[in-house]
């Protein structure tokens, strides 16, 4: 199916971009988003879902897909209640208060235009989180497969009137950050010797803050905007970092390590190129925010090196990313499910995945 | 009917002569174009603009030359005149760094001949970095 679509796209691309191509591509793009959610049946109607938006092209594209999916005129409307969370990481890259405020203001305008409630979270807030954030809460009891169909049927019958309505976005003022907190965070990140470890630490802090926000604001699902290309890079990086046993959770469609909050990656079927093309054709607003590895050389960190390796290989062998993604991550998904039934197993304090420290089995 | 056949024949010949004249005129067009300047708009998105002082859109007038400009020459021109820092993050050898998507009039340059594509007046070229942000 995908080969035919690609051939169709290539044929259409050989002519100046006509309106018919744009519509065809748009339908294909939107359909893929709904299909991945529909196939996995993990988000129930009326459920509150927090979208983690970094401001980058992939997560902003995800935001646009949710908007499209929820709009009145959509065919097979999405049925969940979204909220948006943005983490301001300006402290990690040494941005001034004014620069951070400017970026936040730009993104605030984008979020306000969607009409969804949004939360601007300075990364410094992670220093004040309670210890419960590094605990796995009991997950709601496993729903049988038939429960999803029944829930959809009920939602359609009642026209969604029994389910929580999308909230009005609160007028959020930009949270004030104490300078001492910023310094403390910078000291923490500065104490890490390598860029590789610093990027990993940032990932961990980011995830803790997002999960905590989801818990306190009553969201049961967290949507992340990682594209196929990013996940392929993450997969190889994770192996290099010794996280081979946790690959399924780090790169799979759903990640249930936190128990009550399920992480979902609906953008995992889109390559970075498709996302960039869609954003360009349909003017999806996004804000480029430098991160700790911006403008660094290839060998600055394992993450940068892996990204450079995969991207260069992709130029000559266009099936690189899809091969890494398809052959490995989907097979790993099945294997991990069998093991996750073990209760009371030791978990890592930082990433909350089961420990894999048994030697020589 | 013989008369109408002749009429059609004369019409066809006339059209063919006119087409020949038009064909000759078309061949002459490129030499006429060498006197004109080439105006294109060049855009940088997705983080690529960080290498160009944050400026996303540039309207450029390329100096006229006898041969039409192609993408290879444009890249060299961009490197010399627009790029502010870290050339290795934008170009690699003759081409762009892997991970940078190039769109010519909203179409992927891979379908237009990549570096061999000959620019036309008022073309819109956009360089989108796919390496940054998620």
Short mmCIF file of C-alpha atoms in Angstrom, two decimals:
data_model
loop_
_atom_site.label_atom_id
_atom_site.label_comp_id
_atom_site.label_asym_id
_atom_site.label_seq_id
_atom_site.Cartn_x
_atom_site.Cartn_y
_atom_site.Cartn_z
CA UNK A 1 0.00 0.00 0.00
CA UNK A 2 2.73 2.44 0.96
CA UNK A 3 4.69 1.70 -2.23
CA UNK A 4 1.69 2.61 -4.34
CA UNK A 5 1.17 5.80 -2.43
CA UNK A 6 4.85 6.69 -2.82
CA UNK A 7 4.69 6.02 -6.57
CA UNK A 8 1.60 8.21 -6.78
CA UNK A 9 3.36 10.95 -4.86
CA UNK A 10 6.42 10.74 -7.11
CA UNK A 11 4.32 10.97 -10.24
CA UNK A 12 2.45 13.96 -8.91
CA UNK A 13 5.69 15.54 -7.75
CA UNK A 14 7.13 15.51 -11.27
CA UNK A 15 4.68 18.25 -12.24
CA UNK A 16 4.52 21.71 -10.70
CA UNK A 17 2.61 21.22 -7.48
CA UNK A 18 -1.02 21.33 -8.51
CA UNK A 19 -3.92 21.67 -6.10
CA UNK A 20 -4.83 18.01 -6.63
CA UNK A 21 -1.45 16.88 -5.31
CA UNK A 22 -1.70 19.04 -2.22
CA UNK A 23 -5.12 17.63 -1.38
CA UNK A 24 -3.98 14.06 -2.05
CA UNK A 25 -0.94 14.50 0.17
CA UNK A 26 -2.99 16.20 2.90
CA UNK A 27 -5.56 13.40 2.94
CA UNK A 28 -2.79 10.80 3.08
CA UNK A 29 -1.07 12.61 5.94
CA UNK A 30 -4.24 13.09 8.01
CA UNK A 31 -5.41 9.56 7.33
CA UNK A 32 -2.16 8.10 8.65
CA UNK A 33 -2.58 9.95 11.95
CA UNK A 34 -6.12 8.73 12.51
CA UNK A 35 -5.23 5.24 11.34
CA UNK A 36 -2.43 4.81 13.87
CA UNK A 37 -4.71 5.93 16.71
CA UNK A 38 -7.61 3.84 15.48
CA UNK A 39 -5.48 0.74 14.96
CA UNK A 40 -4.03 0.84 18.46
CA UNK A 41 -7.33 1.65 20.19
CA UNK A 42 -5.59 3.01 23.20
CA UNK A 43 -7.26 6.41 23.52
CA UNK A 44 -10.85 6.10 24.60
CA UNK A 45 -13.55 8.62 23.66
CA UNK A 46 -13.68 11.60 25.97
CA UNK A 47 -10.28 10.84 27.46
CA UNK A 48 -8.01 13.75 28.40
CA UNK A 49 -4.77 13.68 26.42
CA UNK A 50 -1.83 15.99 27.03
CA UNK A 51 0.16 16.91 23.92
CA UNK A 52 3.84 17.54 24.61
CA UNK A 53 4.84 20.26 22.15
CA UNK A 54 8.46 21.38 22.02
CA UNK A 55 7.78 24.02 19.39
CA UNK A 56 9.63 21.96 16.80
CA UNK A 57 8.23 20.88 13.42
CA UNK A 58 7.20 17.36 14.43
CA UNK A 59 5.26 18.23 17.58
CA UNK A 60 3.64 21.28 15.95
CA UNK A 61 2.58 19.05 13.07
CA UNK A 62 1.07 16.68 15.64
CA UNK A 63 -0.82 19.61 17.16
CA UNK A 64 -2.18 20.51 13.74
CA UNK A 65 -3.27 16.90 13.13
CA UNK A 66 -5.17 16.89 16.41
CA UNK A 67 -6.83 20.17 15.42
CA UNK A 68 -7.77 18.76 12.02
CA UNK A 69 -9.02 15.56 13.58
CA UNK A 70 -11.22 17.30 16.09
CA UNK A 71 -12.70 19.84 13.70
CA UNK A 72 -16.42 19.64 13.01
CA UNK A 73 -16.10 18.84 9.34
CA UNK A 74 -13.63 15.99 9.86
CA UNK A 75 -14.55 12.59 8.54
CA UNK A 76 -14.39 10.16 11.50
CA UNK A 77 -13.64 12.81 14.11
CA UNK A 78 -11.17 12.20 16.86
CA UNK A 79 -12.91 11.95 20.19
CA UNK A 80 -10.50 12.89 22.93
CA UNK A 81 -10.04 16.10 24.92
CA UNK A 82 -6.59 17.64 24.30
CA UNK A 83 -4.40 19.95 26.31
CA UNK A 84 -0.96 21.27 25.35
CA UNK A 85 2.22 21.36 27.46
CA UNK A 86 5.38 23.25 26.50
CA UNK A 87 8.60 23.09 28.53
CA UNK A 88 10.73 26.20 28.41
CA UNK A 89 14.31 24.90 28.48
CA UNK A 90 15.99 28.25 28.02
CA UNK A 91 17.96 27.77 31.23
CA UNK A 92 19.68 24.69 29.80
CA UNK A 93 21.14 26.63 26.87
CA UNK A 94 21.90 29.82 28.78
CA UNK A 95 19.24 32.00 27.17
CA UNK A 96 18.47 35.34 28.80
CA UNK A 97 15.10 36.00 30.42
CA UNK A 98 14.11 38.29 27.53
CA UNK A 99 14.97 35.66 24.90
CA UNK A 100 12.96 33.05 26.78
CA UNK A 101 9.98 35.37 27.12
CA UNK A 102 10.09 36.15 23.41
CA UNK A 103 10.04 32.44 22.46
CA UNK A 104 7.27 31.71 24.94
CA UNK A 105 5.19 34.61 23.62
CA UNK A 106 5.54 33.29 20.05
CA UNK A 107 4.41 29.84 21.08
CA UNK A 108 1.66 31.18 23.27
CA UNK A 109 0.15 32.82 20.19
CA UNK A 110 0.25 29.48 18.37
CA UNK A 111 -1.41 27.64 21.27
CA UNK A 112 -4.08 30.28 21.76
CA UNK A 113 -5.05 29.95 18.12
CA UNK A 114 -5.84 26.26 18.67
CA UNK A 115 -8.30 26.95 21.48
CA UNK A 116 -6.94 24.11 23.62
CA UNK A 117 -5.89 24.67 27.27
CA UNK A 118 -2.10 24.96 27.45
CA UNK A 119 0.59 24.89 30.15
CA UNK A 120 3.89 26.73 29.87
CA UNK A 121 6.34 24.96 32.18
CA UNK A 122 9.80 26.34 32.89
CA UNK A 123 12.21 23.42 33.25
CA UNK A 124 13.21 24.82 36.67
CA UNK A 125 9.92 23.45 38.03
CA UNK A 126 11.41 19.97 37.84
CA UNK A 127 13.53 20.82 40.91
CA UNK A 128 10.39 21.17 43.01
CA UNK A 129 8.70 17.94 42.00
CA UNK A 130 7.63 15.55 44.76
CA UNK A 131 9.27 12.14 45.04
CA UNK A 132 6.08 10.51 43.79
CA UNK A 133 7.04 11.45 40.24
CA UNK A 134 9.61 8.64 40.24
CA UNK A 135 7.05 6.07 41.32
CA UNK A 136 4.98 3.88 39.08
CA UNK A 137 1.36 4.34 40.01
CA UNK A 138 -1.00 1.44 39.62
CA UNK A 139 -2.44 1.43 36.13
CA UNK A 140 -6.20 1.27 35.62
CA UNK A 141 -7.32 -2.33 35.15
CA UNK A 142 -6.65 -3.71 31.69
CA UNK A 143 -9.73 -3.11 29.52
CA UNK A 144 -10.88 -6.01 27.32
CA UNK A 145 -10.75 -5.35 23.57
CA UNK A 146 -14.54 -5.15 23.38
CA UNK A 147 -14.57 -2.22 25.83
CA UNK A 148 -13.16 0.13 23.19
CA UNK A 149 -15.92 -0.62 20.70
CA UNK A 150 -18.56 -0.30 23.41
CA UNK A 151 -17.12 3.05 24.54
CA UNK A 152 -17.14 4.42 20.97
CA UNK A 153 -20.71 3.20 20.44
CA UNK A 154 -21.85 4.83 23.70
CA UNK A 155 -20.08 8.10 22.80
CA UNK A 156 -21.73 8.25 19.38
CA UNK A 157 -25.18 7.42 20.82
CA UNK A 158 -25.06 10.09 23.51
CA UNK A 159 -23.41 12.53 21.10
CA UNK A 160 -20.57 12.91 23.62
CA UNK A 161 -22.76 14.80 26.10
CA UNK A 162 -21.72 12.66 29.08
CA UNK A 163 -18.01 13.23 28.51
CA UNK A 164 -15.84 16.15 29.69
CA UNK A 165 -16.11 19.14 27.38
CA UNK A 166 -12.95 20.74 26.04
CA UNK A 167 -11.99 23.38 28.59
CA UNK A 168 -11.70 27.05 27.83
CA UNK A 169 -8.01 27.93 27.78
CA UNK A 170 -7.17 29.72 31.01
CA UNK A 171 -5.45 33.05 30.71
CA UNK A 172 -2.04 31.76 31.81
CA UNK A 173 0.49 34.33 32.76
CA UNK A 174 4.09 33.40 32.05
CA UNK A 175 5.26 31.78 35.29
CA UNK A 176 7.95 33.68 37.12
CA UNK A 177 11.15 31.77 37.70
CA UNK A 178 13.45 32.48 40.61
CA UNK A 179 17.00 33.14 39.55
CA UNK A 180 18.26 30.78 42.25
CA UNK A 181 16.32 27.95 40.63
CA UNK A 182 17.79 28.75 37.23
CA UNK A 183 21.28 28.72 38.72
CA UNK A 184 20.63 25.44 40.49
CA UNK A 185 19.43 23.82 37.27
CA UNK A 186 22.41 25.15 35.36
CA UNK A 187 24.72 23.82 38.05
CA UNK A 188 23.07 20.42 37.80
CA UNK A 189 23.48 20.31 34.03
CA UNK A 190 26.98 21.77 34.23
CA UNK A 191 28.07 19.05 36.65
CA UNK A 192 27.51 16.45 33.93
CA UNK A 193 30.79 15.82 32.15
CA UNK A 194 29.71 14.82 28.64
CA UNK A 195 27.16 16.21 26.21
CA UNK A 196 25.78 12.68 25.78
CA UNK A 197 24.93 12.43 29.46
CA UNK A 198 23.61 15.99 29.52
CA UNK A 199 21.17 15.22 26.71
CA UNK A 200 20.04 12.08 28.50
CA UNK A 201 19.56 13.99 31.75
CA UNK A 202 17.53 16.65 29.96
CA UNK A 203 15.33 13.92 28.47
CA UNK A 204 14.73 12.45 31.91
CA UNK A 205 13.93 15.80 33.52
CA UNK A 206 11.63 16.71 30.65
CA UNK A 207 9.72 13.46 30.94
CA UNK A 208 9.35 13.77 34.73
CA UNK A 209 7.91 17.25 34.39
CA UNK A 210 5.48 16.19 31.66
CA UNK A 211 4.26 13.15 33.61
CA UNK A 212 3.83 15.21 36.77
CA UNK A 213 1.82 17.84 34.88
CA UNK A 214 -0.36 15.16 33.31
CA UNK A 215 -1.03 13.65 36.75
CA UNK A 216 -1.86 16.91 38.49
CA UNK A 217 -4.05 18.24 35.69
CA UNK A 218 -5.98 15.01 35.31
CA UNK A 219 -4.67 13.74 31.95
CA UNK A 220 -4.37 9.99 31.47
CA UNK A 221 -2.40 9.98 28.22
CA UNK A 222 0.66 11.92 27.08
CA UNK A 223 1.29 12.35 23.34
CA UNK A 224 4.88 12.81 22.19
CA UNK A 225 5.82 14.10 18.76
CA UNK A 226 8.78 11.86 17.87
CA UNK A 227 8.96 11.19 14.12
CA UNK A 228 10.13 7.95 12.51
CA UNK A 229 13.55 9.43 11.77
CA UNK A 230 14.01 10.60 15.34
CA UNK A 231 12.96 7.23 16.72
CA UNK A 232 15.35 5.38 14.41
CA UNK A 233 18.17 7.60 15.72
CA UNK A 234 16.94 7.12 19.29
CA UNK A 235 16.88 3.35 18.81
CA UNK A 236 20.50 3.14 17.73
CA UNK A 237 21.54 5.68 20.36
CA UNK A 238 19.79 3.69 23.09
CA UNK A 239 21.69 0.57 22.11
CA UNK A 240 24.96 2.51 22.31
CA UNK A 241 23.97 3.82 25.73
CA UNK A 242 23.24 0.37 27.11
CA UNK A 243 19.46 0.71 27.00
CA UNK A 244 18.88 -2.24 24.71
CA UNK A 245 16.43 -3.88 27.08
CA UNK A 246 14.23 -0.79 27.18
CA UNK A 247 14.06 -0.21 23.42
CA UNK A 248 10.40 -1.18 23.12
CA UNK A 249 9.36 1.36 25.72
CA UNK A 250 11.68 4.09 24.47
CA UNK A 251 10.63 3.82 20.83
CA UNK A 252 7.32 1.94 20.69
CA UNK A 253 3.91 3.39 20.02
CA UNK A 254 2.84 3.17 23.66
CA UNK A 255 4.90 3.25 26.84
CA UNK A 256 3.27 2.23 30.10
CA UNK A 257 6.21 2.49 32.49
CA UNK A 258 4.47 5.14 34.62
CA UNK A 259 1.38 3.02 35.14
CA UNK A 260 -1.37 5.61 35.29
CA UNK A 261 -0.01 7.82 32.48
CA UNK A 262 0.49 6.13 29.13
CA UNK A 263 2.95 7.74 26.72
CA UNK A 264 1.82 7.59 23.09
CA UNK A 265 3.83 8.37 19.92
CA UNK A 266 1.39 8.93 17.06
CA UNK A 267 3.98 10.58 14.80
CA UNK A 268 6.18 7.47 14.62
CA UNK A 269 5.00 6.60 11.10
CA UNK A 270 6.05 9.94 9.63
CA UNK A 271 9.59 10.58 8.41
CA UNK A 272 11.16 13.94 9.20
CA UNK A 273 11.06 14.78 5.49
CA UNK A 274 7.29 14.15 5.23
CA UNK A 275 6.69 16.33 8.28
CA UNK A 276 8.85 19.15 6.90
CA UNK A 277 7.08 18.96 3.54
CA UNK A 278 3.61 19.01 5.11
CA UNK A 279 4.53 21.92 7.37
CA UNK A 280 5.80 23.87 4.37
CA UNK A 281 2.83 23.18 2.09
CA UNK A 282 0.20 23.87 4.73
CA UNK A 283 2.03 26.60 6.68
CA UNK A 284 2.03 24.88 10.04
CA UNK A 285 3.55 27.38 12.49
CA UNK A 286 6.54 26.20 14.48
CA UNK A 287 9.33 27.89 16.39
CA UNK A 288 12.94 26.83 16.10
CA UNK A 289 14.46 26.75 19.57
CA UNK A 290 18.16 25.94 19.88
CA UNK A 291 19.00 23.01 22.12
CA UNK A 292 22.18 21.83 23.81
CA UNK A 293 23.45 20.14 20.66
CA UNK A 294 22.66 22.89 18.13
CA UNK A 295 25.61 23.77 15.91
CA UNK A 296 27.79 21.15 17.55
CA UNK A 297 30.16 18.96 15.55
CA UNK A 298 29.27 15.41 14.61
CA UNK A 299 31.32 13.82 17.37
CA UNK A 300 30.08 16.05 20.18
CA UNK A 301 27.76 13.38 21.57
CA UNK A 302 26.57 9.86 20.79
CA UNK A 303 23.16 11.27 19.87
CA UNK A 304 24.67 13.71 17.34
CA UNK A 305 26.95 11.06 15.87
CA UNK A 306 24.09 8.59 15.45
CA UNK A 307 21.90 11.24 13.87
CA UNK A 308 24.65 12.15 11.43
CA UNK A 309 25.27 8.47 10.62
CA UNK A 310 21.60 7.68 9.97
CA UNK A 311 20.97 10.85 7.96
CA UNK A 312 23.99 10.35 5.73
CA UNK A 313 23.11 6.70 5.14
CA UNK A 314 19.54 7.69 4.35
CA UNK A 315 20.74 9.93 1.50
CA UNK A 316 22.23 7.00 -0.40
CA UNK A 317 19.90 4.29 0.88
CA UNK A 318 16.41 5.80 1.32
CA UNK A 319 15.07 2.74 3.11
CA UNK A 320 17.52 3.07 6.04
CA UNK A 321 15.15 4.74 8.48
CA UNK A 322 12.18 2.55 7.66
CA UNK A 323 14.32 -0.60 7.95
CA UNK A 324 15.64 0.34 11.39
CA UNK A 325 12.18 1.28 12.52
CA UNK A 326 10.16 -1.56 11.06
CA UNK A 327 12.38 -4.56 11.57
CA UNK A 328 13.43 -3.76 15.09
CA UNK A 329 10.93 -1.65 17.02
CA UNK A 330 7.81 -3.54 15.98
CA UNK A 331 9.31 -6.93 16.81
CA UNK A 332 10.55 -5.68 20.14
CA UNK A 333 7.08 -4.48 21.07
CA UNK A 334 5.74 -8.04 21.18
CA UNK A 335 8.62 -9.37 23.25
CA UNK A 336 8.32 -6.66 25.89
CA UNK A 337 4.62 -7.24 26.50
CA UNK A 338 5.31 -10.76 27.69
CA UNK A 339 7.76 -9.53 30.28
CA UNK A 340 5.83 -6.56 31.61
CA UNK A 341 3.47 -8.79 33.59
CA UNK A 342 6.10 -9.22 36.35
CA UNK A 343 5.05 -7.22 39.38
CA UNK A 344 7.38 -5.93 42.02
CA UNK A 345 10.39 -6.04 39.71
CA UNK A 346 13.20 -3.61 40.40
CA UNK A 347 12.96 -0.40 38.45
CA UNK A 348 15.47 2.30 37.61
CA UNK A 349 14.83 5.41 39.73
CA UNK A 350 15.41 7.81 36.84
CA UNK A 351 13.73 6.19 33.85
CA UNK A 352 11.35 3.87 35.69
CA UNK A 353 12.05 0.98 33.34
CA UNK A 354 12.66 -2.52 34.70
CA UNK A 355 16.29 -3.11 35.53
CA UNK A 356 18.19 -5.40 33.20
CA UNK A 357 21.30 -6.07 35.24
CA UNK A 358 21.32 -9.86 35.33
CA UNK A 359 24.67 -10.96 33.96
CA UNK A 360 25.38 -13.99 31.78
CA UNK A 361 21.95 -15.53 31.15
CA UNK B 1 -14.89 16.35 -51.58
CA UNK B 2 -11.68 17.38 -53.41
CA UNK B 3 -12.06 21.13 -52.72
CA UNK B 4 -12.34 20.70 -48.96
CA UNK B 5 -9.36 18.32 -48.99
CA UNK B 6 -7.27 21.01 -50.68
CA UNK B 7 -8.49 23.58 -48.22
CA UNK B 8 -7.47 21.36 -45.31
CA UNK B 9 -4.09 20.71 -46.90
CA UNK B 10 -3.43 24.45 -47.34
CA UNK B 11 -4.54 25.10 -43.77
CA UNK B 12 -2.22 22.37 -42.49
CA UNK B 13 0.74 23.72 -44.46
CA UNK B 14 0.05 27.22 -43.22
CA UNK B 15 -0.06 26.01 -39.63
CA UNK B 16 3.13 24.05 -40.08
CA UNK B 17 4.88 27.13 -41.45
CA UNK B 18 3.66 29.16 -38.53
CA UNK B 19 4.88 26.46 -36.13
CA UNK B 20 8.31 26.57 -37.75
CA UNK B 21 8.46 30.31 -37.21
CA UNK B 22 7.48 29.85 -33.59
CA UNK B 23 10.09 27.12 -33.15
CA UNK B 24 12.78 29.42 -34.46
CA UNK B 25 11.60 32.13 -32.09
CA UNK B 26 11.82 29.70 -29.15
CA UNK B 27 15.39 28.76 -29.94
CA UNK B 28 16.29 32.42 -29.81
CA UNK B 29 14.72 32.94 -26.37
CA UNK B 30 17.68 31.69 -24.25
CA UNK B 31 20.11 34.10 -25.85
CA UNK B 32 17.66 36.89 -25.13
CA UNK B 33 17.51 35.70 -21.50
CA UNK B 34 21.26 36.00 -21.04
CA UNK B 35 20.78 39.76 -20.98
CA UNK B 36 18.28 39.54 -18.12
CA UNK B 37 19.05 39.20 -14.44
CA UNK B 38 17.84 36.20 -12.49
CA UNK B 39 15.58 36.98 -9.58
CA UNK B 40 14.85 34.19 -7.16
CA UNK B 41 13.67 34.01 -3.62
CA UNK B 42 15.68 31.80 -1.30
CA UNK B 43 14.23 30.66 2.01
CA UNK B 44 15.71 28.91 5.04
CA UNK B 45 13.49 27.11 7.55
CA UNK B 46 13.59 24.42 10.21
CA UNK B 47 16.72 25.74 11.90
CA UNK B 48 18.78 26.37 8.74
CA UNK B 49 18.13 30.10 9.24
CA UNK B 50 20.38 30.00 12.31
CA UNK B 51 23.32 29.94 9.89
CA UNK B 52 22.04 32.99 8.04
CA UNK B 53 21.62 35.42 10.94
CA UNK B 54 18.10 34.19 11.54
CA UNK B 55 16.83 35.67 8.27
CA UNK B 56 14.32 33.26 6.76
CA UNK B 57 13.61 34.83 3.37
CA UNK B 58 16.05 36.42 0.93
CA UNK B 59 15.15 37.97 -2.41
CA UNK B 60 18.25 37.62 -4.53
CA UNK B 61 19.22 38.98 -7.91
CA UNK B 62 21.85 36.73 -9.39
CA UNK B 63 24.43 38.32 -11.69
CA UNK B 64 23.69 37.62 -15.34
CA UNK B 65 25.86 35.19 -17.23
CA UNK B 66 25.79 33.49 -20.61
CA UNK B 67 24.70 30.10 -19.27
CA UNK B 68 21.58 29.77 -17.13
CA UNK B 69 22.22 29.40 -13.42
CA UNK B 70 21.96 25.88 -12.05
CA UNK B 71 21.55 24.69 -8.45
CA UNK B 72 25.23 23.81 -8.11
CA UNK B 73 26.22 27.40 -8.91
CA UNK B 74 23.46 28.73 -6.68
CA UNK B 75 24.82 26.78 -3.72
CA UNK B 76 28.28 28.23 -4.28
CA UNK B 77 26.78 31.70 -4.56
CA UNK B 78 24.79 31.22 -1.32
CA UNK B 79 27.88 30.02 0.47
CA UNK B 80 29.86 33.06 -0.65
CA UNK B 81 27.21 35.74 -0.21
CA UNK B 82 24.57 34.69 2.32
CA UNK B 83 26.07 32.09 4.68
CA UNK B 84 27.34 33.72 7.85
CA UNK B 85 28.93 30.85 9.77
CA UNK B 86 29.75 27.12 9.87
CA UNK B 87 29.63 26.21 6.17
CA UNK B 88 30.06 22.52 7.04
CA UNK B 89 26.58 22.57 8.62
CA UNK B 90 25.01 23.66 5.33
CA UNK B 91 27.04 22.25 2.46
CA UNK B 92 28.87 18.98 2.06
CA UNK B 93 31.08 18.82 -1.00
CA UNK B 94 29.04 20.07 -3.96
CA UNK B 95 25.66 19.44 -2.41
CA UNK B 96 23.74 20.30 0.74
CA UNK B 97 24.41 18.49 4.00
CA UNK B 98 22.30 15.31 4.40
CA UNK B 99 19.16 16.12 6.33
CA UNK B 100 18.48 19.39 4.53
CA UNK B 101 15.41 19.18 2.32
CA UNK B 102 15.52 21.38 -0.79
CA UNK B 103 12.28 22.47 -2.41
CA UNK B 104 12.16 24.23 -5.78
CA UNK B 105 8.74 25.81 -6.32
CA UNK B 106 7.34 23.52 -3.61
CA UNK B 107 8.60 20.34 -5.29
CA UNK B 108 11.40 18.12 -3.97
CA UNK B 109 14.61 18.88 -5.89
CA UNK B 110 15.28 15.14 -6.27
CA UNK B 111 12.51 15.13 -8.85
CA UNK B 112 13.85 18.20 -10.64
CA UNK B 113 17.40 16.97 -11.21
CA UNK B 114 19.01 18.10 -7.94
CA UNK B 115 22.20 20.00 -8.67
CA UNK B 116 21.65 19.96 -12.44
CA UNK B 117 18.35 21.78 -12.31
CA UNK B 118 18.57 25.01 -14.30
CA UNK B 119 17.02 27.94 -12.52
CA UNK B 120 14.28 29.93 -14.12
CA UNK B 121 13.36 33.51 -13.42
CA UNK B 122 11.22 33.97 -10.30
CA UNK B 123 11.94 30.47 -9.00
CA UNK B 124 11.39 29.94 -5.29
CA UNK B 125 14.00 27.78 -3.54
CA UNK B 126 13.58 26.73 0.10
CA UNK B 127 16.10 24.90 2.28
CA UNK B 128 14.46 23.16 5.24
CA UNK B 129 16.60 21.51 7.88
CA UNK B 130 15.02 18.30 9.14
CA UNK B 131 17.72 17.76 11.73
CA UNK B 132 16.45 20.11 14.33
CA UNK B 133 13.47 19.89 16.59
CA UNK B 134 10.82 17.30 17.09
#
